[in-house]
Amino acid sequence: MYQVVRARLRALMSRIRAARKDAGMVTSEYAMGIVAAVAFAVVLYKVVTSGPVAAALSKIVKQALDGRM
């Protein structure tokens, strides 16, 4: 029983060490991540600054500022 537990623990530790060796991103992955983040930001900006969404956000802000305390 003890040997089985010890073998499983040893196997788990070796998998953890192997995963740690390749834990970071390389430069190309950073570049793709940045491009994806910028593309998402552009789409989000376009949606938020569109007419209906901007009007709805303005209404929400006005209601929040006009609220009674």
Coordinates of N, CA and C in Angstrom, one line a residue:
M1 N 0.8 -1.2 0.0 CA 0.0 0.0 0.0 C 0.9 1.2 0.0
Y2 N 1.9 1.3 0.9 CA 2.8 2.4 1.0 C 3.5 2.7 -0.3
Q3 N 3.9 1.6 -1.0 CA 4.7 1.7 -2.2 C 3.8 2.3 -3.4
V4 N 2.5 1.9 -3.4 CA 1.6 2.4 -4.4 C 1.4 3.9 -4.2
V5 N 1.2 4.3 -3.0 CA 1.0 5.8 -2.7 C 2.2 6.5 -3.1
R6 N 3.4 6.0 -2.7 CA 4.6 6.7 -3.0 C 4.8 6.8 -4.5
A7 N 4.5 5.8 -5.3 CA 4.6 5.8 -6.7 C 3.7 6.8 -7.4
R8 N 2.5 6.8 -6.9 CA 1.5 7.8 -7.4 C 2.0 9.3 -7.1
L9 N 2.5 9.5 -5.9 CA 3.0 10.8 -5.5 C 4.2 11.2 -6.4
R10 N 5.1 10.2 -6.7 CA 6.2 10.5 -7.5 C 5.8 10.8 -8.9
A11 N 4.8 10.1 -9.4 CA 4.3 10.4 -10.8 C 3.6 11.8 -10.8
L12 N 2.9 12.1 -9.8 CA 2.2 13.4 -9.7 C 3.3 14.6 -9.7
M13 N 4.3 14.4 -8.9 CA 5.4 15.4 -8.8 C 6.1 15.6 -10.1
S14 N 6.3 14.5 -10.9 CA 7.0 14.6 -12.2 C 6.1 15.3 -13.2
R15 N 4.8 15.1 -13.1 CA 3.9 15.8 -14.0 C 3.9 17.3 -13.7
I16 N 3.9 17.6 -12.4 CA 3.9 19.0 -12.0 C 5.2 19.7 -12.5
R17 N 6.3 19.0 -12.3 CA 7.6 19.6 -12.8 C 7.6 19.8 -14.3
A18 N 7.0 18.8 -15.0 CA 7.0 18.9 -16.5 C 6.1 20.1 -16.9
A19 N 5.0 20.3 -16.2 CA 4.1 21.4 -16.5 C 4.7 22.7 -16.3
R20 N 5.6 22.8 -15.2 CA 6.2 24.1 -14.9 C 7.2 24.5 -15.9
K21 N 7.8 23.6 -16.6 CA 8.9 23.9 -17.6 C 8.3 24.6 -18.8
D22 N 7.0 24.4 -19.1 CA 6.4 25.0 -20.2 C 5.2 25.9 -19.8
A23 N 5.4 26.6 -18.7 CA 4.3 27.4 -18.1 C 4.1 28.7 -18.8
G24 N 5.1 29.3 -19.4 CA 5.0 30.6 -20.0 C 4.7 30.6 -21.4
M25 N 4.4 31.8 -21.9 CA 4.1 32.0 -23.3 C 5.3 32.5 -24.1
V26 N 5.5 32.1 -25.3 CA 6.6 32.6 -26.1 C 6.1 33.9 -26.8
T27 N 7.1 34.6 -27.4 CA 6.8 35.9 -28.0 C 5.7 35.9 -29.0
S28 N 5.6 34.9 -29.8 CA 4.5 34.8 -30.8 C 3.1 34.7 -30.1
E29 N 3.1 34.0 -29.0 CA 1.8 33.8 -28.3 C 1.4 35.1 -27.6
Y30 N 2.4 35.9 -27.1 CA 2.1 37.2 -26.5 C 1.6 38.1 -27.6
A31 N 2.2 38.1 -28.8 CA 1.8 38.9 -29.9 C 0.3 38.6 -30.3
M32 N 0.0 37.3 -30.4 CA -1.3 36.9 -30.8 C -2.3 37.3 -29.7
G33 N -1.9 37.2 -28.4 CA -2.8 37.6 -27.3 C -3.1 39.1 -27.4
I34 N -2.1 39.8 -27.7 CA -2.2 41.3 -27.7 C -3.1 41.7 -28.9
V35 N -2.9 41.0 -30.0 CA -3.8 41.3 -31.2 C -5.2 41.0 -30.9
A36 N -5.5 39.8 -30.3 CA -6.8 39.5 -29.9 C -7.4 40.4 -28.9
A37 N -6.7 40.9 -27.9 CA -7.2 41.8 -26.9 C -7.5 43.1 -27.6
V38 N -6.7 43.6 -28.5 CA -6.9 44.9 -29.2 C -8.2 44.8 -30.0
A39 N -8.3 43.6 -30.7 CA -9.5 43.4 -31.6 C -10.7 43.4 -30.7
F40 N -10.7 42.8 -29.6 CA -11.9 42.7 -28.7 C -12.2 44.1 -28.2
A41 N -11.1 44.9 -27.9 CA -11.3 46.3 -27.4 C -12.0 47.2 -28.4
V42 N -11.5 47.0 -29.7 CA -12.1 47.8 -30.8 C -13.6 47.5 -30.9
V43 N -13.9 46.2 -30.9 CA -15.3 45.8 -31.1 C -16.1 46.3 -29.9
L44 N -15.6 46.2 -28.7 CA -16.3 46.7 -27.5 C -16.5 48.2 -27.6
Y45 N -15.5 48.9 -28.1 CA -15.6 50.4 -28.2 C -16.7 50.8 -29.2
K46 N -16.7 50.1 -30.3 CA -17.7 50.3 -31.4 C -19.1 50.1 -30.8
V47 N -19.3 49.0 -30.1 CA -20.6 48.7 -29.5 C -21.0 49.8 -28.5
V48 N -20.1 50.1 -27.6 CA -20.5 51.1 -26.6 C -20.7 52.5 -27.1
T49 N -20.0 52.9 -28.2 CA -20.2 54.2 -28.7 C -21.3 54.3 -29.8
S50 N -22.0 53.2 -30.1 CA -23.1 53.2 -31.0 C -24.2 54.0 -30.4
G51 N -25.1 54.4 -31.3 CA -26.2 55.3 -30.8 C -27.1 54.7 -29.7
P52 N -27.7 53.6 -30.0 CA -28.6 53.1 -28.9 C -27.9 52.7 -27.6
V53 N -26.7 52.2 -27.7 CA -26.0 51.8 -26.5 C -25.6 53.1 -25.7
A54 N -25.1 54.0 -26.4 CA -24.7 55.3 -25.8 C -25.8 56.0 -25.1
A55 N -27.0 56.0 -25.8 CA -28.2 56.6 -25.2 C -28.6 55.8 -24.0
A56 N -28.6 54.5 -24.0 CA -29.0 53.7 -22.8 C -28.0 54.0 -21.7
L57 N -26.7 54.0 -22.0 CA -25.7 54.3 -20.9 C -25.9 55.7 -20.3
S58 N -26.2 56.7 -21.2 CA -26.4 58.0 -20.7 C -27.7 58.1 -19.8
K59 N -28.7 57.3 -20.2 CA -29.9 57.3 -19.4 C -29.6 56.7 -18.0
I60 N -28.9 55.6 -18.0 CA -28.5 55.0 -16.7 C -27.7 55.9 -15.8
V61 N -26.8 56.6 -16.4 CA -26.0 57.6 -15.6 C -26.8 58.7 -15.1
K62 N -27.7 59.2 -15.9 CA -28.6 60.3 -15.4 C -29.5 59.9 -14.3
Q63 N -30.0 58.6 -14.5 CA -30.9 58.1 -13.4 C -30.1 57.9 -12.1
A64 N -28.9 57.5 -12.2 CA -28.1 57.3 -11.0 C -27.7 58.6 -10.3
L65 N -27.5 59.7 -11.1 CA -27.1 61.0 -10.6 C -28.4 61.7 -10.0
D66 N -29.5 61.4 -10.6 CA -30.7 62.1 -10.1 C -31.4 61.4 -9.0
G67 N -30.9 60.3 -8.5 CA -31.5 59.5 -7.5 C -31.5 60.2 -6.1
R68 N -32.5 60.0 -5.3 CA -32.6 60.7 -4.0 C -31.8 59.8 -3.0
M69 N -31.2 60.5 -2.1 CA -30.5 59.9 -1.0 C -31.3 59.7 0.2

